[in-house]
C-alpha cells in the first residue's frame, strides 16, 4: 500500500487514494493532523526507545555508539525507560506543558535537518528523532487502514535551509530517507510541497492555467509557478510544466519567534540596561526562543551560560526581569513562550488586542499585545516571504492566472493581503490550508506506485 506523507514543520499528516480522491487518515484522537512534536523523559530516551520497544536498529556505527551512550546515560541517571514513555503530537505538548523543566521536548525537528555545522553525532540523533516520529505515524495510519504501508511519497520544501544551498538539501533528504526506511517504508520518493499542493488544486480545474502556488508552512515558504489543468493532469513527468521555484526557511514558526522576541522578551529584560548604562546583550533574549536554531538553543541552555545569566542579573537595573530569564533557563520555557506568541498571532488575525498570560513564571504576568504591534513585530519574516513570491514570478517570466495559497500560515489575512499587493490583478484562491499538500502527495503516489 502507498501513501502521501506530509512530514511537516508544524503538523504531520497522511493521505491515501480512495478511487480518484485523496482521503486523510486519522492519526491522533480522530484528528488527521498530528503536531510535529516529540517528548521523552530525556534526550537519550529517544534512541533507547527505538531499539528497546520498536525493534528499530541503530543507523550504522555512529548510531550504535549513540545508542550505547544513551543507554549508559539513562542507567547512570537511574532512568528506567518504559513502553509509551515517548510521546508525540498533542500528547507530547501536554506532557511538556505539565513539567517543562523535567522532560526533553522538541517542536519541529524538520527545522534542523538542513542546518550547517552539524557533527556526525547530531546528524545521527536527528535521524533517530525523525525515525521515531515516522514510526509512530506509520503505526497509527496502519491501525486505521488495517493494511501495511510499504511505499510513500514524502513532501519536501524547495530549500530546507536558505544558506546551506544544495548541500543542506542533500543532508536533509539523506536523513529523511534513512529515517523512513528504518521506520519500515520499503520505497520512498520525494515531491516538492508546493508542487503537491498544485496537483490537488489542479484536480478542480476545467481549463489550463498558469498558477503560482504559495505554500507558507511552519518552517518554510515555498513558491512554484506551474502550468496546470486538464492537458497536464495525466502526465507522469511534470518537469516541463514547472516554470520556476523559490523557497527559503522562513515560515509560521519565524512569525511566532519574532512576535515573542519583540513583545514578550522585554518582560525578561530585553531592552533594559545594566547599572552601568550598557544595554543587555540581545542574544540572551533571542537564543531561548529561537527554537528552530540548533546553535542558538545549545548556546542558551549550555551549562556555562548559567554563570553569564547570573552575572547579568547582578548587573541589571531591573534584576526582577532577569530573574524571569533565569527561570526560562532552569525550566526550559523557550517553547512555552513561542507557543504563547503563536496563540497571540492567531487571535490577532481577527481581534485588535490579545492578553498573553505567562502562567509558568513564579510571578505570573499578562502582556497585552495589539494587532498593530503584532504586524510590526513580524515585518521582517513577512518581507522575506513576499520576496519569494516576487522571485518565483520573475524567474518564470510569466504572469500567473491565479495564486493558490496553502499552508497553515496562509490563513493569515495579513499575509494574504501582502501577497495580493504584489500581484494586485491576480485572484488569490485558498484551499485546504493544512491538507492540500498531503492530498497532492497522495495523488502523486498514485502516479508513482499504482
XYZ file of C-alpha atoms in Angstrom:
450
model
C 0.000 0.000 0.000
C 1.178 3.570 -0.713
C 0.519 6.920 0.956
C 1.216 10.605 0.598
C 3.125 11.707 3.687
C 3.498 15.343 4.709
C 6.231 15.344 7.340
C 5.657 18.982 8.168
C 7.280 21.535 10.418
C 4.055 22.324 12.258
C 1.971 19.191 11.617
C 2.292 15.784 10.018
C -0.430 14.095 8.000
C -1.001 11.106 5.738
C -3.407 10.586 2.846
C -4.485 7.605 0.756
C -6.347 7.494 -2.529
C -9.936 6.307 -2.418
C -10.768 5.917 -6.082
C -9.794 9.216 -7.672
C -9.986 11.247 -4.448
C -7.405 11.566 -1.659
C -8.551 10.950 1.898
C -6.646 11.989 5.011
C -6.117 9.349 7.697
C -6.807 9.939 11.401
C -3.527 9.910 13.342
C -4.302 11.204 16.831
C -7.679 11.021 18.586
C -9.551 11.119 15.292
C -7.570 14.104 14.019
C -5.708 13.718 10.699
C -3.145 16.342 11.739
C -0.651 15.463 14.437
C 1.617 18.287 15.685
C 5.268 17.748 14.776
C 6.377 17.352 18.377
C 8.078 14.682 20.435
C 8.629 14.472 24.189
C 10.682 11.972 26.171
C 11.976 11.617 29.745
C 15.476 12.504 28.494
C 17.162 13.328 25.198
C 18.793 9.910 25.311
C 15.447 8.135 25.697
C 14.581 8.621 22.011
C 17.345 6.339 20.737
C 16.816 3.785 23.506
C 13.056 3.651 22.870
C 13.571 2.900 19.161
C 15.783 -0.059 19.972
C 14.059 -1.401 23.071
C 10.363 -1.036 22.227
C 10.133 -0.576 18.450
C 12.783 -3.104 17.402
C 14.421 -0.497 15.158
C 18.151 -0.979 14.808
C 20.582 1.956 15.047
C 21.918 3.519 11.861
C 25.495 2.350 11.266
C 28.465 2.559 13.610
C 27.681 6.123 14.688
C 24.130 5.151 15.548
C 25.339 2.173 17.557
C 27.695 4.381 19.564
C 24.886 6.854 20.158
C 22.627 4.052 21.381
C 25.241 2.674 23.777
C 25.858 6.145 25.226
C 22.116 6.754 25.541
C 21.511 3.513 27.431
C 24.514 4.151 29.683
C 23.355 7.704 30.456
C 19.825 6.652 31.389
C 21.177 3.847 33.557
C 23.583 6.204 35.316
C 20.744 8.679 35.950
C 18.550 5.798 37.195
C 16.009 6.442 34.452
C 14.145 3.256 33.627
C 12.502 3.724 30.300
C 9.078 2.137 29.977
C 6.975 1.500 26.893
C 4.951 4.587 25.892
C 7.279 6.945 27.791
C 7.941 8.738 24.491
C 5.007 10.924 23.439
C 4.044 12.553 20.151
C 1.757 15.318 18.919
C -0.667 16.840 21.404
C 0.375 14.202 23.928
C 3.964 15.423 23.718
C 2.924 19.059 24.094
C 0.699 18.342 27.092
C 3.480 16.375 28.810
C 5.901 19.249 28.259
C 3.483 21.907 29.494
C 2.861 19.978 32.717
C 6.547 19.902 33.676
C 8.626 21.940 31.205
C 11.890 21.544 33.089
C 11.579 17.803 33.690
C 11.385 16.386 30.160
C 13.080 16.575 26.783
C 10.814 18.267 24.224
C 11.316 19.120 20.561
C 8.988 21.016 18.286
C 9.599 20.778 14.552
C 12.704 18.580 14.144
C 12.339 19.219 10.407
C 13.650 22.747 11.024
C 17.060 21.342 11.975
C 17.588 18.912 9.113
C 19.476 21.151 6.715
C 21.421 23.082 9.341
C 25.108 23.649 8.661
C 27.928 22.727 11.005
C 26.266 19.637 12.484
C 28.668 16.924 13.596
C 28.015 13.251 12.920
C 26.529 12.562 16.366
C 23.962 15.353 15.895
C 23.041 14.048 12.452
C 22.573 10.550 13.858
C 20.424 11.845 16.703
C 18.219 13.915 14.376
C 17.720 10.808 12.276
C 16.548 8.973 15.397
C 14.122 11.817 16.187
C 12.626 11.728 12.701
C 12.557 7.922 12.640
C 10.713 7.820 15.952
C 8.048 10.239 14.718
C 7.689 8.486 11.362
C 7.409 5.061 13.001
C 4.617 6.367 15.235
C 2.743 7.906 12.301
C 3.144 4.753 10.189
C 1.827 2.638 13.068
C -1.167 4.924 13.641
C -2.027 5.023 9.925
C -1.749 1.251 9.557
C -4.026 0.771 12.564
C -6.668 2.947 10.923
C -6.293 1.449 7.448
C -5.827 -2.137 8.650
C -3.143 -2.560 5.994
C 0.646 -2.480 5.927
C 2.084 0.599 4.250
C 5.120 -0.144 2.087
C 5.526 2.946 -0.103
C 5.358 6.691 0.475
C 5.792 9.951 -1.371
C 7.108 12.415 1.191
C 6.852 16.167 0.777
C 9.928 18.374 0.853
C 10.456 22.140 0.711
C 12.316 23.780 -2.156
C 15.158 24.573 0.258
C 15.459 23.228 3.784
C 17.940 25.979 4.722
C 18.477 29.072 2.623
C 22.161 29.466 3.468
C 23.129 25.825 3.054
C 22.206 25.528 -0.612
C 22.115 22.140 -2.275
C 24.455 20.599 0.317
C 21.877 21.336 3.027
C 19.115 19.858 0.879
C 21.101 16.657 0.305
C 21.803 16.361 4.029
C 18.122 16.766 4.911
C 16.924 14.325 2.239
C 19.502 11.786 3.409
C 18.203 11.994 6.990
C 14.564 11.737 5.881
C 15.270 8.812 3.542
C 17.236 6.807 6.097
C 14.719 7.542 8.877
C 11.805 6.468 6.674
C 13.498 3.207 5.680
C 14.299 2.409 9.314
C 10.692 3.208 10.243
C 9.554 0.481 7.864
C 8.881 2.114 4.494
C 10.329 -0.064 1.740
C 10.231 2.545 -1.031
C 10.301 6.314 -0.590
C 10.123 9.115 -3.132
C 10.008 12.883 -2.652
C 7.954 15.662 -4.218
C 8.169 19.426 -3.732
C 5.466 20.567 -1.330
C 4.148 23.463 -3.456
C 4.013 21.152 -6.492
C 1.991 18.647 -4.454
C -0.415 21.386 -3.371
C -0.688 22.423 -7.019
C -1.602 18.879 -8.037
C -4.511 18.953 -5.599
C -5.720 22.338 -6.878
C -5.330 21.149 -10.475
C -7.899 18.409 -9.886
C -10.595 21.103 -9.660
C -9.674 22.932 -12.895
C -11.700 22.692 -16.089
C -9.219 24.666 -18.221
C -5.450 25.059 -18.446
C -3.936 27.854 -16.344
C -0.612 29.132 -15.058
C -0.849 29.092 -11.264
C 1.501 30.478 -8.641
C 1.354 28.133 -5.657
C 2.392 29.859 -2.422
C 2.896 27.382 0.414
C 3.550 29.123 3.736
C 4.185 26.336 6.207
C 5.514 26.266 9.720
C 9.163 26.207 8.709
C 9.467 27.297 5.090
C 7.802 29.393 2.439
C 7.857 27.783 -0.999
C 6.542 29.092 -4.300
C 6.113 27.249 -7.582
C 4.880 28.697 -10.864
C 3.142 25.801 -12.606
C 1.249 25.226 -15.815
C -1.684 23.008 -14.898
C -5.121 21.841 -15.936
C -6.765 19.066 -17.953
C -3.954 18.924 -20.522
C -1.335 18.256 -17.855
C -3.254 16.174 -15.336
C -2.366 12.725 -16.672
C 1.341 13.376 -17.300
C 3.781 11.284 -15.269
C 6.596 13.780 -15.954
C 5.660 17.321 -14.982
C 9.113 18.902 -15.235
C 8.274 20.866 -18.393
C 5.241 22.457 -16.733
C 7.193 23.661 -13.672
C 8.242 27.129 -14.775
C 10.060 28.262 -11.630
C 10.602 27.680 -7.923
C 11.652 29.787 -4.956
C 11.939 28.809 -1.327
C 13.581 29.649 1.960
C 13.450 28.593 5.579
C 11.059 31.259 6.775
C 7.575 30.299 7.881
C 4.976 30.404 10.598
C 7.477 29.480 13.294
C 9.505 32.574 12.410
C 6.442 34.779 12.771
C 5.903 33.317 16.250
C 9.551 33.729 17.214
C 9.718 37.352 16.074
C 6.489 38.157 17.887
C 7.786 36.507 21.067
C 11.046 38.419 20.771
C 9.537 41.852 20.162
C 6.533 41.672 22.505
C 7.260 39.063 25.203
C 11.004 39.214 25.818
C 11.003 42.830 27.132
C 9.369 41.336 30.250
C 12.512 39.208 30.613
C 14.944 42.090 30.242
C 15.188 42.774 26.504
C 15.842 46.485 26.003
C 16.754 47.039 29.656
C 20.127 48.247 30.896
C 22.812 47.344 33.361
C 23.527 49.701 36.254
C 26.447 50.980 34.176
C 24.023 52.094 31.456
C 25.084 49.395 28.986
C 22.322 47.581 27.103
C 21.683 43.952 27.940
C 23.064 41.613 25.219
C 20.349 40.860 22.660
C 21.446 37.263 22.042
C 20.467 36.231 25.579
C 16.856 37.085 24.730
C 16.858 35.746 21.174
C 18.530 32.377 21.758
C 15.972 30.840 24.175
C 13.083 31.397 21.757
C 14.982 30.552 18.531
C 13.554 27.042 18.691
C 14.420 26.326 15.036
C 18.118 27.119 15.521
C 20.281 24.327 16.925
C 23.228 26.516 17.851
C 21.094 29.210 19.491
C 19.365 26.649 21.699
C 22.649 24.938 22.519
C 24.260 28.265 23.416
C 21.477 29.482 25.714
C 20.935 26.212 27.586
C 24.642 25.413 27.884
C 25.847 24.969 31.443
C 28.452 27.744 31.100
C 25.745 30.244 30.092
C 24.178 29.992 33.551
C 27.071 31.964 35.051
C 26.634 34.668 32.397
C 22.908 34.944 33.149
C 23.546 35.253 36.889
C 26.102 37.967 36.212
C 23.616 39.856 34.044
C 21.063 39.683 36.842
C 23.522 41.176 39.343
C 24.393 43.964 36.906
C 20.794 44.738 35.878
C 18.942 47.937 36.726
C 15.817 45.756 36.963
C 17.004 42.375 38.300
C 13.436 41.019 38.552
C 13.229 40.800 34.769
C 16.480 38.865 34.588
C 15.136 36.535 37.269
C 12.435 35.560 34.797
C 15.105 34.893 32.161
C 16.860 32.604 34.632
C 13.604 30.743 35.112
C 13.382 30.290 31.323
C 16.816 28.674 31.555
C 16.045 26.392 34.502
C 12.565 25.319 33.319
C 13.331 25.234 29.575
C 10.478 27.630 28.840
C 11.520 28.753 25.355
C 8.933 26.561 23.622
C 6.271 27.773 26.049
C 6.959 31.420 25.161
C 6.840 30.742 21.423
C 3.566 28.871 21.857
C 2.094 31.901 23.657
C 3.232 34.079 20.767
C 1.574 31.681 18.320
C -1.694 31.955 20.265
C -1.408 35.739 20.084
C -0.698 35.693 16.338
C -3.771 33.571 15.640
C -6.040 35.642 17.877
C -4.812 38.952 16.455
C -5.756 37.945 12.931
C -9.362 38.730 13.922
C -9.015 40.843 17.089
C -7.425 44.174 17.953
C -5.902 43.027 21.261
C -4.750 39.833 22.948
C -3.654 39.238 26.544
C -0.772 36.754 26.638
C -0.816 35.043 30.026
C 2.558 33.639 31.099
C 1.409 31.358 33.888
C 4.534 29.194 34.248
C 6.550 32.015 35.805
C 6.868 32.327 39.566
C 5.406 35.833 39.166
C 2.728 35.055 36.582
C 2.276 38.035 34.272
C -0.061 39.150 31.493
C 1.195 41.054 28.452
C -1.224 42.931 26.222
C -0.393 42.838 22.514
C -2.210 44.910 19.907
C -2.771 43.917 16.314
C -0.581 46.812 15.108
C 2.236 45.672 17.413
C 1.955 42.160 16.029
C 2.102 43.434 12.432
C 5.207 45.485 13.244
C 6.884 42.554 15.018
C 6.540 40.124 12.109
C 7.541 42.583 9.386
C 10.997 41.069 8.793
C 9.922 37.445 8.119
C 6.822 38.686 6.243
C 9.040 40.710 3.907
C 11.191 37.645 3.192
C 8.071 35.655 2.290
C 6.896 38.344 -0.129
C 10.316 38.477 -1.802
C 9.969 34.756 -2.542
C 6.651 35.426 -4.285
C 8.307 38.082 -6.445
C 11.278 35.828 -7.154
C 9.151 32.954 -8.439
C 7.258 35.218 -10.850
C 10.441 36.905 -12.072
C 12.186 33.582 -12.670
C 9.197 32.161 -14.512
C 8.896 35.306 -16.662
C 5.150 34.676 -16.759
C 2.259 36.405 -15.039
C 0.102 33.812 -13.253
C -3.611 33.491 -13.932
C -4.247 32.694 -10.253
C -2.467 32.456 -6.910
C -3.200 29.349 -4.875
C -2.236 29.843 -1.221
C -1.861 26.929 1.152
C -0.093 26.068 4.400
C -1.229 26.889 7.917
C 0.171 30.427 7.894
C -1.547 31.212 4.590
C -4.747 31.628 6.620
C -3.402 34.936 7.908
C -5.229 37.862 6.272
C -2.062 39.910 6.803
C -0.008 37.576 4.616
C -2.773 37.130 2.061
C -3.112 40.912 1.705
C 0.659 41.248 1.322
C 0.708 38.672 -1.495
C -2.239 40.394 -3.178
C -0.358 43.705 -3.142
C 2.493 42.121 -5.121
C 0.098 40.852 -7.819
C -2.935 43.140 -7.432
C -4.831 41.951 -10.514
C -4.409 38.212 -9.932
C -7.097 36.384 -7.917
C -5.937 34.760 -4.684
C -7.522 31.383 -4.003
C -7.370 29.395 -0.781
C -7.913 25.681 -0.445
C -7.467 23.271 2.423
C -4.681 25.165 4.185
C -3.434 22.136 6.093
C -4.377 19.290 3.760
C -3.633 20.400 0.193
C -0.008 19.257 0.258
C -0.891 15.881 1.763
C -3.684 15.293 -0.734
C -1.404 16.213 -3.623
C 1.283 13.856 -2.342
C -1.262 11.033 -2.346
C -2.168 11.887 -5.951
C 1.497 11.768 -6.933
C 1.947 8.497 -5.031
C -0.821 7.055 -7.182
C 1.089 8.184 -10.285
C 4.306 6.620 -8.962
C 3.044 3.353 -7.494
C -0.387 2.422 -8.903
